[in-house]
Short mmCIF file of C-alpha atoms in Angstrom, two decimals:
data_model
loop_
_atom_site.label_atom_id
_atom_site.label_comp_id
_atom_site.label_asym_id
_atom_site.label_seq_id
_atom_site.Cartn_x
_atom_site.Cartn_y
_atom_site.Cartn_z
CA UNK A 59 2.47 24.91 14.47
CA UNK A 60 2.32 22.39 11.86
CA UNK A 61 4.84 20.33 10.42
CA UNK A 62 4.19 20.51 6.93
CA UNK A 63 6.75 21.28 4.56
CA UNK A 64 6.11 25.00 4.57
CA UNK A 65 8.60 26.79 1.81
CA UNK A 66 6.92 28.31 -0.96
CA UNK A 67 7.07 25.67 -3.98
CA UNK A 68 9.63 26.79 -6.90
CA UNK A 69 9.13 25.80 -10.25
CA UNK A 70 12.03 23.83 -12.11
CA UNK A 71 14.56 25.59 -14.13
CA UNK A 72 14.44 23.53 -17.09
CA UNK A 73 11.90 20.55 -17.61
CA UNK A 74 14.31 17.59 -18.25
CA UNK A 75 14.41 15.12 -21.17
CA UNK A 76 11.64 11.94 -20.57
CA UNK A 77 14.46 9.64 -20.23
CA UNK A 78 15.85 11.52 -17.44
CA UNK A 79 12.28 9.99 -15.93
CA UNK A 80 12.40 6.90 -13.67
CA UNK A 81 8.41 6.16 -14.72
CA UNK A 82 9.74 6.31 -18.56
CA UNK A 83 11.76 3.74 -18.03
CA UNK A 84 9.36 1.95 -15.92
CA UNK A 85 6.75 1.53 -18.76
CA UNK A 86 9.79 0.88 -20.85
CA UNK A 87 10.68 -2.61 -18.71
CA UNK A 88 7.13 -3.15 -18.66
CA UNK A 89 6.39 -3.14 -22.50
CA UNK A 90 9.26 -5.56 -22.87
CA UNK A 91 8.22 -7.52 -20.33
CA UNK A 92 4.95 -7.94 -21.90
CA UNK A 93 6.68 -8.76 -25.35
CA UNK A 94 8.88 -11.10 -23.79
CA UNK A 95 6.04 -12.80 -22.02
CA UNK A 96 3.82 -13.00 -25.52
CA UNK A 97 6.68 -14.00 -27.82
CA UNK A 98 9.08 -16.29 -25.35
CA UNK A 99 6.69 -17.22 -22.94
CA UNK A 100 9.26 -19.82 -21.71
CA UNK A 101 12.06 -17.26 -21.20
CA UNK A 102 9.51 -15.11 -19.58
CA UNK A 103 8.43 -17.98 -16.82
CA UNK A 104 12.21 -17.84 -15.95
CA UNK A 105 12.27 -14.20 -15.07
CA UNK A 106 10.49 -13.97 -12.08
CA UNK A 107 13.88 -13.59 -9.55
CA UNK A 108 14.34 -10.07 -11.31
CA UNK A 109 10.88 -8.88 -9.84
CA UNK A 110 11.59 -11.14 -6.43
CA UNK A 111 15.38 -9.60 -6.52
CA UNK A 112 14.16 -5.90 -6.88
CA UNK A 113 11.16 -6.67 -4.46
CA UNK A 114 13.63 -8.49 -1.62
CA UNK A 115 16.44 -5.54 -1.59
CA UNK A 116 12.97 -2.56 -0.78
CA UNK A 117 11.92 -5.06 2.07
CA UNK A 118 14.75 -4.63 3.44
CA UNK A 119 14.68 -0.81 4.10
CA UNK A 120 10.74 -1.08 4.55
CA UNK A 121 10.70 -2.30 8.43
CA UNK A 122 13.30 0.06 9.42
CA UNK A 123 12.00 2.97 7.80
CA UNK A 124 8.33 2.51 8.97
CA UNK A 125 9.61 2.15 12.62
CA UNK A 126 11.94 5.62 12.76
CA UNK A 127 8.98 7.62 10.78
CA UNK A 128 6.55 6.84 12.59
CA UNK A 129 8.66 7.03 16.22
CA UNK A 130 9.49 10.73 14.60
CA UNK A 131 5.98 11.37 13.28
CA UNK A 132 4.64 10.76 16.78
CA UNK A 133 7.39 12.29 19.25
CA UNK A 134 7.05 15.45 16.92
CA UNK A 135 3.29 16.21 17.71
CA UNK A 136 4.66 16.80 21.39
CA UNK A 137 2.14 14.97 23.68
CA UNK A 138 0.25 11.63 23.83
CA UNK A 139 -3.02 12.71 23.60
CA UNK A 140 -1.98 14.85 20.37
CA UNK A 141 -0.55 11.32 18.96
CA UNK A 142 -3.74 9.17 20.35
CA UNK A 143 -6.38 11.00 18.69
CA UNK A 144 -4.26 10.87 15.42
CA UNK A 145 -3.94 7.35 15.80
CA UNK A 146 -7.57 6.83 16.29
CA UNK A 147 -8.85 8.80 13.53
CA UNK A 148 -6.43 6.93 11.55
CA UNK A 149 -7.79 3.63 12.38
CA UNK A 150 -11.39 5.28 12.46
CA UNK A 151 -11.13 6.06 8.43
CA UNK A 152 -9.36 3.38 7.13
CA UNK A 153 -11.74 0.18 8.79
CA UNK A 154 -14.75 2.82 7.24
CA UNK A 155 -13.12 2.87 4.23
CA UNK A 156 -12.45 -0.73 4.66
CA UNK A 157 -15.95 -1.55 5.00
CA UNK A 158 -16.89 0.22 2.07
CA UNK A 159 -14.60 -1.77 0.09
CA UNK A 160 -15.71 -5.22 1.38
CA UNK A 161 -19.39 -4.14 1.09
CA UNK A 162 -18.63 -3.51 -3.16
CA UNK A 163 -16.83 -6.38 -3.30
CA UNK A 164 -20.17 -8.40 -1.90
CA UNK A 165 -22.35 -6.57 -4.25
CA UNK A 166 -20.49 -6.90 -7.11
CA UNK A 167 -19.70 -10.37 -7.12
CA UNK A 168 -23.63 -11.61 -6.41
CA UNK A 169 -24.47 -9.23 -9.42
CA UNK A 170 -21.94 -10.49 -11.63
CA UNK A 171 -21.91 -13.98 -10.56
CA UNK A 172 -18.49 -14.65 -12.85
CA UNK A 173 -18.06 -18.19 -11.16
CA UNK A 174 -21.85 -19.60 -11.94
CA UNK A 175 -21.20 -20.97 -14.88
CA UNK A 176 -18.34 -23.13 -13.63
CA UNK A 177 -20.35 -26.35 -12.40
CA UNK A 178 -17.51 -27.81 -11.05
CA UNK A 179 -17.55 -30.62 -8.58
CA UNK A 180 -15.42 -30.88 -5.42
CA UNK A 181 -15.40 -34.08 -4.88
CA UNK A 182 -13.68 -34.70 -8.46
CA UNK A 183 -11.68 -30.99 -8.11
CA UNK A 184 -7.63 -31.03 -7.84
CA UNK A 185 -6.69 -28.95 -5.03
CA UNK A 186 -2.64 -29.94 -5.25
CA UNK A 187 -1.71 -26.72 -6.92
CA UNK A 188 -2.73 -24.51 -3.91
CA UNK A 189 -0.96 -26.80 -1.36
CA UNK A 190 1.68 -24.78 0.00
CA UNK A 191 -1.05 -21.58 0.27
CA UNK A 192 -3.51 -24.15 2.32
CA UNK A 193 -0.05 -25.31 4.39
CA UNK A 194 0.89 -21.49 5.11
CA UNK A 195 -2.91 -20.62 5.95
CA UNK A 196 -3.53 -23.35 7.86
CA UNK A 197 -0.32 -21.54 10.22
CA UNK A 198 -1.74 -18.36 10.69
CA UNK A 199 -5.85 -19.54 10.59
CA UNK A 200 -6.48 -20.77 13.89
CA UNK A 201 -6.22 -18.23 16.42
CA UNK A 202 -9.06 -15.87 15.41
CA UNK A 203 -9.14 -12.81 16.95
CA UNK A 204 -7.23 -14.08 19.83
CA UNK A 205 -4.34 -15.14 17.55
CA UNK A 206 -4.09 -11.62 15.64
CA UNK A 207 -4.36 -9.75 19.11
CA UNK A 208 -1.40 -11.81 20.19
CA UNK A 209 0.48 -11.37 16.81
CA UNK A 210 0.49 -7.87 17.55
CA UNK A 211 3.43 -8.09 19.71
CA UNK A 212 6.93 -9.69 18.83
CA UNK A 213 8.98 -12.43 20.50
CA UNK A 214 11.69 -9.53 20.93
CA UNK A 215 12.35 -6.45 19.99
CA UNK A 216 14.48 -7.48 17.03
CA UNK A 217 12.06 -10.50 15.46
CA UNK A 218 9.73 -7.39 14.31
CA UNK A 219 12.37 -6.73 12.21
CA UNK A 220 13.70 -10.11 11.15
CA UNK A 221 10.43 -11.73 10.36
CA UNK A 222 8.86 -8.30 8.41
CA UNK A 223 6.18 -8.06 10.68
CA UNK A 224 4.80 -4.91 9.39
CA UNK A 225 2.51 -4.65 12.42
CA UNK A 226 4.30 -5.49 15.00
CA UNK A 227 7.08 -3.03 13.75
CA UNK A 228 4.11 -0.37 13.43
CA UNK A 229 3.51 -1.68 17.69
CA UNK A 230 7.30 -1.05 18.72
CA UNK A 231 7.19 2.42 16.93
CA UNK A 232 4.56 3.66 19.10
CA UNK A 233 5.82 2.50 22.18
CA UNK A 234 9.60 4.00 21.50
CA UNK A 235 7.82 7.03 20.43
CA UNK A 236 5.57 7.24 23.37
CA UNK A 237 8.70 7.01 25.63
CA UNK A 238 10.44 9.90 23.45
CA UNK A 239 7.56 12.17 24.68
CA UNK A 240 7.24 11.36 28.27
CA UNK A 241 11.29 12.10 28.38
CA UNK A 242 10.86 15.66 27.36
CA UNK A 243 14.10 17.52 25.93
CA UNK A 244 16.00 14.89 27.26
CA UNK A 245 15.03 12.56 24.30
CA UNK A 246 16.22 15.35 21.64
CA UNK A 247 19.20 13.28 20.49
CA UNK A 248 17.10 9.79 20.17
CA UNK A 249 14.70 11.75 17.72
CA UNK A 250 17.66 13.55 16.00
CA UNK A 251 19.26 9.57 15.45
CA UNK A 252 15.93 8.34 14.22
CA UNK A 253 15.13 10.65 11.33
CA UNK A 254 19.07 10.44 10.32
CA UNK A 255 17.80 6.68 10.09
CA UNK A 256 14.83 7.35 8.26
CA UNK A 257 17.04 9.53 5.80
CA UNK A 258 19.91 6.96 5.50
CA UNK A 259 17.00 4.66 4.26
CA UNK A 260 15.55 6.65 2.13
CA UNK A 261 18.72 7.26 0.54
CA UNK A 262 19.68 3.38 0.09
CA UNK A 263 15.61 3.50 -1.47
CA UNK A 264 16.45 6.30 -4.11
CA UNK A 265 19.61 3.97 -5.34
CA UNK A 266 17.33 0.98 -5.15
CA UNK A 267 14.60 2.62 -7.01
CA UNK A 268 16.45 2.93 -10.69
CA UNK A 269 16.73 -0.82 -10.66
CA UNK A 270 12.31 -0.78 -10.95
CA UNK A 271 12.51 -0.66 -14.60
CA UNK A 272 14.32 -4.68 -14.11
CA UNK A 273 12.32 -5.64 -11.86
CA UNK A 274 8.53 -4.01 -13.08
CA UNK A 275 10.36 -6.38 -16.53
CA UNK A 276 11.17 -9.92 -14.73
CA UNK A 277 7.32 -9.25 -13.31
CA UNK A 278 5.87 -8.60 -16.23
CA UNK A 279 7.15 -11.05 -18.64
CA UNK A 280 6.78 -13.77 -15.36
CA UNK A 281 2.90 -12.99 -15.31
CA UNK A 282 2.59 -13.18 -18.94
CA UNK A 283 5.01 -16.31 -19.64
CA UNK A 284 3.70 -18.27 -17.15
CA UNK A 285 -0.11 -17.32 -16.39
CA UNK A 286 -0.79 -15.27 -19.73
CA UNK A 287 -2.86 -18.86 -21.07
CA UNK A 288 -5.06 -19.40 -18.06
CA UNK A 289 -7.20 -15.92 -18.19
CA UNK A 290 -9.83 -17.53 -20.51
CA UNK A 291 -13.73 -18.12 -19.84
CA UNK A 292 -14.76 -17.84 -16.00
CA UNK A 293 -11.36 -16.98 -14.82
CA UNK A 294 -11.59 -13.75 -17.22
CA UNK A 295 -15.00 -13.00 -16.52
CA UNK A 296 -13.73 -13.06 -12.38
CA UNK A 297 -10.54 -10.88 -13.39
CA UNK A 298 -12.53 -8.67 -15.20
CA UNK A 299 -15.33 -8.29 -12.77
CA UNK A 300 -12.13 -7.44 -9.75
CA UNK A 301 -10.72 -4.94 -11.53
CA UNK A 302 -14.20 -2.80 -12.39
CA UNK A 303 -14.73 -3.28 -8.36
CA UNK A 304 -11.89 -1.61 -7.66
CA UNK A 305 -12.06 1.33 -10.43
CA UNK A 306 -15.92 1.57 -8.76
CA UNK A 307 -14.60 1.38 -5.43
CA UNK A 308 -11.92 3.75 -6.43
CA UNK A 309 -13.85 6.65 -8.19
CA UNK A 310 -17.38 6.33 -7.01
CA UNK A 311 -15.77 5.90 -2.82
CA UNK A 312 -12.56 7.88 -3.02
CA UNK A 313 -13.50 9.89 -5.47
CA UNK A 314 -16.22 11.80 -3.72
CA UNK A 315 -13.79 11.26 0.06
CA UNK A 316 -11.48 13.53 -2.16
CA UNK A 317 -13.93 15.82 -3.61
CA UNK A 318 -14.74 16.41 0.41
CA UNK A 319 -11.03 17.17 1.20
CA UNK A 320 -10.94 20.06 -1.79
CA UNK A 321 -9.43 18.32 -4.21
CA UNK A 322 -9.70 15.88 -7.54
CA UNK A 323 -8.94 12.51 -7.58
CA UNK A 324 -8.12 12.61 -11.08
CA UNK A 325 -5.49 14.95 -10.16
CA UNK A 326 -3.97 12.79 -7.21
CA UNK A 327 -3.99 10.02 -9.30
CA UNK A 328 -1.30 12.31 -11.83
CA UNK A 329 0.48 13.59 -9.09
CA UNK A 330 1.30 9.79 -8.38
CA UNK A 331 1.42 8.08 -11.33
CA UNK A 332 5.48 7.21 -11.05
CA UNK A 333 4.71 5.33 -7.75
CA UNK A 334 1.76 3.73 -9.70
CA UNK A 335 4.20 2.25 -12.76
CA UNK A 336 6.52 1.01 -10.03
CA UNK A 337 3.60 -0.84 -8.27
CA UNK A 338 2.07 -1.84 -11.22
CA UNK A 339 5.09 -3.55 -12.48
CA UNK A 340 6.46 -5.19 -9.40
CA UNK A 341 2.55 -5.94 -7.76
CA UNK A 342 3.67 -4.87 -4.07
CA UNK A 343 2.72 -1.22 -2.74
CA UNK A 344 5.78 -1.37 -0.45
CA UNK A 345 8.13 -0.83 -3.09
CA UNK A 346 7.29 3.06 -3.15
CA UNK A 347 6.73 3.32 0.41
CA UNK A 348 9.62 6.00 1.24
CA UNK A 349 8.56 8.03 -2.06
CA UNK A 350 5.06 8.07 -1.09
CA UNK A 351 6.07 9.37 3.11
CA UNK A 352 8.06 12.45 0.74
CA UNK A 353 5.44 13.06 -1.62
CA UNK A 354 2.55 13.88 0.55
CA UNK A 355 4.50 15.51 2.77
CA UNK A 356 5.60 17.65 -0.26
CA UNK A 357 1.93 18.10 -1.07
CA UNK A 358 1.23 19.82 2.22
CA UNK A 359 0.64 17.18 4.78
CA UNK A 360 2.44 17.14 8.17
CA UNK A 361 5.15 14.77 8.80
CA UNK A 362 3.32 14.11 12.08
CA UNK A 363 0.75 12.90 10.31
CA UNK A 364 2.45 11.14 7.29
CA UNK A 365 4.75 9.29 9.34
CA UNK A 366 1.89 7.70 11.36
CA UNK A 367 -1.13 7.45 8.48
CA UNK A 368 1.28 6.03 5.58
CA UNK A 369 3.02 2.90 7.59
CA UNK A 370 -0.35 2.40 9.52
CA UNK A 371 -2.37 1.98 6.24
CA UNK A 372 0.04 -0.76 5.01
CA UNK A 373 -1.16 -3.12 8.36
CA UNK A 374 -4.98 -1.41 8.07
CA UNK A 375 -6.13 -0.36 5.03
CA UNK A 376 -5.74 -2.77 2.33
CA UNK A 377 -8.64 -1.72 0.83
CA UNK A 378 -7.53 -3.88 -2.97
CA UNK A 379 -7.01 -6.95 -0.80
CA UNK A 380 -10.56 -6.46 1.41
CA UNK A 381 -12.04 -6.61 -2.13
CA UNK A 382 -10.38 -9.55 -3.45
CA UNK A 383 -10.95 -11.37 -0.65
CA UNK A 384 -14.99 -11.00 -0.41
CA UNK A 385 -15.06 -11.40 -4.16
CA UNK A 386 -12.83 -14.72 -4.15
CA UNK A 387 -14.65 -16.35 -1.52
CA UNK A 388 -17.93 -16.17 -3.34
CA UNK A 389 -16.62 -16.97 -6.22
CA UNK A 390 -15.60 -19.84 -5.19
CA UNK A 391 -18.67 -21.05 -3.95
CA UNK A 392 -20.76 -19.91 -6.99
CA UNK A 393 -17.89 -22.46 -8.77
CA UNK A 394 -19.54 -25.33 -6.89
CA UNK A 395 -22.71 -23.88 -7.06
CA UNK A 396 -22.96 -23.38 -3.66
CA UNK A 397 -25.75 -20.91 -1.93
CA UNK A 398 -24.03 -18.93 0.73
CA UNK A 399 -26.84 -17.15 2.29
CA UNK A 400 -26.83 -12.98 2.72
CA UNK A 401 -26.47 -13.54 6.78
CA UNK A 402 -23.10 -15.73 6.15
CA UNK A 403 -22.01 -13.46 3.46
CA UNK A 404 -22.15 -10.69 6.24
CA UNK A 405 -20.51 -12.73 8.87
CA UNK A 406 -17.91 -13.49 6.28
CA UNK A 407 -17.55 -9.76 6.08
CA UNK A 408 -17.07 -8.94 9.51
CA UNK A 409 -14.15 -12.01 9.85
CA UNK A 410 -12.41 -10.70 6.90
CA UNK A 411 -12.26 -6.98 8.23
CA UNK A 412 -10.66 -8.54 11.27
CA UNK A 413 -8.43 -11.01 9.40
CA UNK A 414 -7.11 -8.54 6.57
CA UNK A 415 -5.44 -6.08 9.56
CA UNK A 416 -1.97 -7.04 9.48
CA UNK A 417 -1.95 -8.52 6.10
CA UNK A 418 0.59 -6.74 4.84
CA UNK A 419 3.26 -8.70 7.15
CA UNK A 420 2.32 -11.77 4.98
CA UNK A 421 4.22 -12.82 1.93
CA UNK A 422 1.52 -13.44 -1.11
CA UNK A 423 -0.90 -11.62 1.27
CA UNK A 424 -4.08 -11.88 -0.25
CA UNK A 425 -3.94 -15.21 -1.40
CA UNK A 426 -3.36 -16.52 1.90
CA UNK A 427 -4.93 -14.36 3.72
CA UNK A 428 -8.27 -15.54 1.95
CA UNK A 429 -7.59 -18.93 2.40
CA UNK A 430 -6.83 -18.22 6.44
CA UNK A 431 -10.18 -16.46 6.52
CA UNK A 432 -12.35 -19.43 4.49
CA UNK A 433 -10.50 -21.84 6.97
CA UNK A 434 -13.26 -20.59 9.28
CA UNK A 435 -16.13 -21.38 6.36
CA UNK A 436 -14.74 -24.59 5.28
CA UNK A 437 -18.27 -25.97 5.81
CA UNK A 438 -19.78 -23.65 3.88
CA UNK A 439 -17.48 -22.51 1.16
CA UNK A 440 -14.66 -25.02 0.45
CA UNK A 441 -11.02 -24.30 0.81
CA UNK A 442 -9.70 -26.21 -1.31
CA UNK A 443 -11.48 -24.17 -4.16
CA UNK A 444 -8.35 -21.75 -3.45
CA UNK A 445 -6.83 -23.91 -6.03
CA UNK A 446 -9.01 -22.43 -8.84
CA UNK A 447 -7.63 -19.06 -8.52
CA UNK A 448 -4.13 -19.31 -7.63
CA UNK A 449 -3.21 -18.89 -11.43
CA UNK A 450 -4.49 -15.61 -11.72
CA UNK A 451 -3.81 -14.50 -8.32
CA UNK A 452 -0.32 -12.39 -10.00
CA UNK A 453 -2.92 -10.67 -12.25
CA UNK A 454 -5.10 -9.63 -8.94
CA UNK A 455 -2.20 -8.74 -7.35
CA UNK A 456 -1.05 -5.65 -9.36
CA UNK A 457 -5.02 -4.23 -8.70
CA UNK A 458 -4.68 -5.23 -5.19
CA UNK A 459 -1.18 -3.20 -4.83
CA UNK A 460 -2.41 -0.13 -6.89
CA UNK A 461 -6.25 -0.34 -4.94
CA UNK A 462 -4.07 -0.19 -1.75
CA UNK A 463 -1.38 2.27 -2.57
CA UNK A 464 -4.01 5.37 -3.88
CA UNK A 465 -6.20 4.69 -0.80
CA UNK A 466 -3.24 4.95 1.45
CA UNK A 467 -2.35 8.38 0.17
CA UNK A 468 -5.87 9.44 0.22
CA UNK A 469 -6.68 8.40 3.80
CA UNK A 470 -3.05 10.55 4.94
CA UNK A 471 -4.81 13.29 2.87
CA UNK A 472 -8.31 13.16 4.54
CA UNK A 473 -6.52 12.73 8.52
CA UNK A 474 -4.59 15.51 7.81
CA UNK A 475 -7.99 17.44 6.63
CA UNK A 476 -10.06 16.03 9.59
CA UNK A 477 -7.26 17.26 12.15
CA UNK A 478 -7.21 20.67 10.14
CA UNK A 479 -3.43 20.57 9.57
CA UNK A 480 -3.57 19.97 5.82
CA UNK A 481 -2.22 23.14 3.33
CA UNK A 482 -5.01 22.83 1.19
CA UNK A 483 -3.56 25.67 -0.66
CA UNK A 484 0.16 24.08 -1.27
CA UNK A 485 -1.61 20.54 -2.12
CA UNK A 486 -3.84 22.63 -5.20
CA UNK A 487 -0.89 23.94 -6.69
CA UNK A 488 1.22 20.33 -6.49
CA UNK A 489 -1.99 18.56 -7.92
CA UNK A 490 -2.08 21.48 -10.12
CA UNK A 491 1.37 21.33 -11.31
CA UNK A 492 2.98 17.61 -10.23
CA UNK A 493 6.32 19.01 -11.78
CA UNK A 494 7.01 21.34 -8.71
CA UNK A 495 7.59 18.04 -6.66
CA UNK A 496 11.17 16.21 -7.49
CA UNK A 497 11.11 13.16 -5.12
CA UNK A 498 14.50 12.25 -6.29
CA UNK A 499 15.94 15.62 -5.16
CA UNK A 500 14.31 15.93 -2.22
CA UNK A 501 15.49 12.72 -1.14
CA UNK A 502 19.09 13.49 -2.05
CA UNK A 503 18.47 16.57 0.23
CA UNK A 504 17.52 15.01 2.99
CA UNK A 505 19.83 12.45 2.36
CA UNK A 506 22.55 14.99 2.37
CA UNK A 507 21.41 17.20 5.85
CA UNK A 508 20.00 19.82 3.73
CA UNK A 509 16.56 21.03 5.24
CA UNK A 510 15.84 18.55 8.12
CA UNK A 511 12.01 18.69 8.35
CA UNK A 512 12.01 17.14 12.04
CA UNK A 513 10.69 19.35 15.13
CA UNK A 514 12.45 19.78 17.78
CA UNK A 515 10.46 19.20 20.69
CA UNK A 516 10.82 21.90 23.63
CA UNK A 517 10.83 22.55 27.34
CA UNK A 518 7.35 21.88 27.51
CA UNK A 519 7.10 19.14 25.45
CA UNK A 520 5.49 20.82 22.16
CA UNK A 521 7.05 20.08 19.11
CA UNK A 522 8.56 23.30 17.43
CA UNK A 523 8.50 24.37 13.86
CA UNK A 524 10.29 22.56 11.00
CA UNK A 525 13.40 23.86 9.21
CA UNK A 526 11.71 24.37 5.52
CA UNK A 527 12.41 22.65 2.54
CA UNK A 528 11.87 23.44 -0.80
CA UNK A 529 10.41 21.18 -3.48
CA UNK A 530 11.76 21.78 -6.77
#
C-alpha cells in the first residue's frame, strides 16, 4: 500500500489576510533589503550576520532531520530490495538530470562567450581576494575520486553530525535504516523514536522559519551593499548569461520531465513559490528543507519516497551548482583568452559530475567546489582566475539555490511516478489549488501527534498503511 498522505484534501474555511503569509513578509524583508542595499550601501555591507544568523540556527536541524527521514522513509518500504531499487532510480535520475545541466552550461557559455572580451593577463592578475577559497579547495582537491569515495564515510558516528556532512549523514541513514528492516517488528519502537525526531525538528523549523523575513533582509541588503557596484561589463554579461542557463535548463529540461509525469511546471513552480522567497532571500536551498519533505508529501508522494529522494538530492543533484561550475570554468579561461579544446571541455565535464556529489556538505559550495575541480586543470585553465568571480559569486548563489531546490522537488515527483506510487490525481488538485496545502498546520499537527503518517512495519516485514492526514 502506499504511503502517501491519503485523506481527501479539504478546502480552507476562510482564506486568511496576506499578512497572515510567511512569503508576504518574505518579499517584504527582501524589498527593504534591496533599499537598504541601494540607499546605505555601507549599512547594508554590515548586515550580512542576519542572513548567516537565520542560515546557522536551520543547519542545525538540517543533519538531524535528513538522517531520521530518510532512516523512516526506508524502514517503511519494508524490505531492502524495495529500498535499493528506490535508491538507485534516485541516483539514476538525478546524475541524468545532472548531465543535462552540465551539458547547457557547456553550450551556453561557448555561445555566449561573456568572458572574451576580458583580455586579461595572468601573469599581471591579483588573485589575493580568492585566497581563503584557493586555501579551502586546495583541502578537499586532491583525492579525486578516491578522496570523495573515502569522504563518504565519517570518522564516527557523531562527526556526520558535527561537521554537516550532508553525505555522510545521508550514508549513516541508510545503514540504521537497513538494520531497522532486517530486525523485523522488533525495531517498531526505533522507527516510532525516529519520526518523533523528525517531528520535534520540524517543529523547532516552523518557529525558525518566521525569522526568514530577517534573514532573506540582512542577505539582501549584504549582496547589494557590498557587491551591488561590481555587476558591470563582463561580469554582467556572465551573470546574465547564468541565470538564462538555468531558466533554459529549467523550462526547456524540467519542463518537458514534468509534462511526462502529468503535470505543469508552471504550476509546481506556484505550488512552491513560499519555499522559493525563502531561498531566494537567504541563497541556501536547505533553509526550506523540512517544508519541502511536507509539501510533496502533501501533494501525493509517499513518505517512502520523499524521505529518501529529498535529502539524497541535496548530496546529488545540484543541478544550479553543475551549471555554474561548467560555465565558470570557461569563463575563466575565455578571460585569459585561453582555448580549452571540446575533448577537455568534456573531460572537465565528467570530473565535475563526480566532484559536485556531496557538495552540499561544503560551506560556499559552488565557489569552492569549482575551484577544487579546476585544481585538476590548473594547466589548462588557471585557478587563480577564481579571483575574478568571487564578487558576484552571492548573486550566482541565489540561482544556484533556487536551480537546485525546484529540481529536487521535481526529481521526488518523477521517482515517485517511475515507481508508480505517485497520486497523480491528489497532486492535480494541489497544483490546481496550492491553498488546500497549509505547511504551517500540518507541521503543528505532526508536531502535536495528530495524524502520524509513519507505517508500521509488520510480522512479515511489509510496511502497513499510514494513519491519514488531512491538508487544510
Amino acid at each position: 500500500m502506499s504511503d502517501a498522505i491519503t485523506a481527501p484534501l479539504r478546502p480552507v474555511r476562510a482564506r486568511p489576510p496576506l499578512w497572515h503569509h510567511l512569503y508576504f513578509w518574505v518579499l517584504v524583508g527582501i524589498a527593504v533589503g534591496i533599499l537598504i542595499g541601494l540607499f546605505a550601501p555601507e549599512l547594508g555591507a554590515n548586515m550580512k550576520w542576519m542572513a548567516d544568523l537565520f542560515i546557522k540556527t536551520v543547519k542545525v536541524v538540517i543533519a538531524p532531520t535528513i538522517f531520521a527521514t530518510v532512516a523512516v522513509g526506508i524502514a517503511s518500504l519494508g524490505n531492502l530490495a524495495k529500498a535499493g531499487g528506490l535508491a538507485l532510480r534516485t541516483i539514476i535520475y538525478f546524475h541524468i538530470t545532472t548531465v543535462f545541466a552540465l551539458g547547457i552550461g557547456l553550450v551556453m557559455i561557448n555561445l555566449m562567450a561573456p568572458g572574451a572580451s576580458l583580455g586579461l593577463d595572468i601573469s599581471t592578475f591579483d588573485a589575493s581576494t580568492a585566497e581563503s577559497t584557493l586555501s579551502t579547495a586546495g583541502g578537499i582537491s586532491g583525492g579525486g575520486i578516491t578522496g570523495f569515495m573515502l569522504n563518504l564515510v565519517p570518522h564516527s558516528f557523531m562527526s556526520a553530525f558535527v561537521e554537516g556532512q550532508l553525505i555522510q549523514v545521508l550514508v549513516l541513514a541508510i545503514l540504521v535504516a537497513c538494520a531497522i528492516t532486517m530486525l523485523g517488528p522488533r525495531a517498531q519502537g526505533a522507527v516510532d523514536a525516529l519520526d518523533t525526531l523528525a517531528k520535534i525538528m520540524f517543529g523547532i523549523i516552523k518557529i525558525i522559519m518566521w525569522l526568514a523575513p530577517i534573514g532573506a533582509m540582512g542577505g539582501m541588503a549584504f549582496t547589494i551593499g557590498e557587491y551591488g557596484s561590481q555587476i558591470l561589463g563582463s561580469l554582467a554579461q556572465f551573470m546574465f548569461s547564468f541565470y538564462l542557463t538555468c531558466l533554459l535548463f529549467t523550462f526547456g529540461v524540467l519542463g518537458p520531465i514534468c509534462w511526462w509525469c502529468g503535470f505543469s511546471i508552471f504550476k509546481y513552480i506556484r505550488y512552491i513559490k513560499d519555499e522559493l522567497l525563502i531561498v531566494l532571500g537567504t541563497s541556501s536551498s536547505e533553509t526550506v528543507l523540512p517544508r519541502m519533505l511536507v509539501k510533496l508529501e502533501a501533494a501525493g508522494a509517499p513518505r517512502s519516497v520523499v524521505g529518501l529522494t529529498i535529502p539524497t538530492g541535496y548530496s546529488f543533484n545540484l543541478d544550479g551548482t553543475a551549471i555554474y561550475m561548467t560555465m565558470a570554468a570557461i569563463f575563466i579561461a575565455q578571460a585569459f583568452g585561453i582555448d580549452v579544446p571540446i575533448s577537455t571541455q568534456i573531460g572537465l565535464l565528467v570530473f565535475m559530475l563526480i566532484s559536485s556529489n556531496g557538495a552540499a556538505g561544503v560551506t560556499g559550495a559552488g565557489l569552492v567546489t569549482l575551484a577544487a575541480s579546476l585544481a585538476a586543470f590548473d594547466s589548462i585553465i588557471p585557478l587563480a582566475g577564481i579571483a575574478l568571480i568571487v564578487g558576484i559569486d552571492r548573486f550566482m548563489s541565489e540561482a544556484r539555490a533556487l536551480t537546485n531546490l525546484t529540481g529536487n522537488g521535481i526529481g521526488t515527483l518523477v521517482v515517485a511516478r517511475w515507481t508508480g506510487q505517485l497520486d497523480r490525481q491528489r497532486l492535480n488538485e494541489v497544483l490546481n489549488n496550492p491553498t488546500l496545502v497549509d505547511v504551517d498546520q500540518m507541521l503543528s499537527e505532526q508536531l502535536g501527534g495528530v495524524g502520524s503518517s509513519h507505517p508500521v512495519i509488520g510480522e512479515e516485514g511489509d510496511a502497513q498503511g499510514p494513519a491519514p492526514v488531512t491538508a487544510r
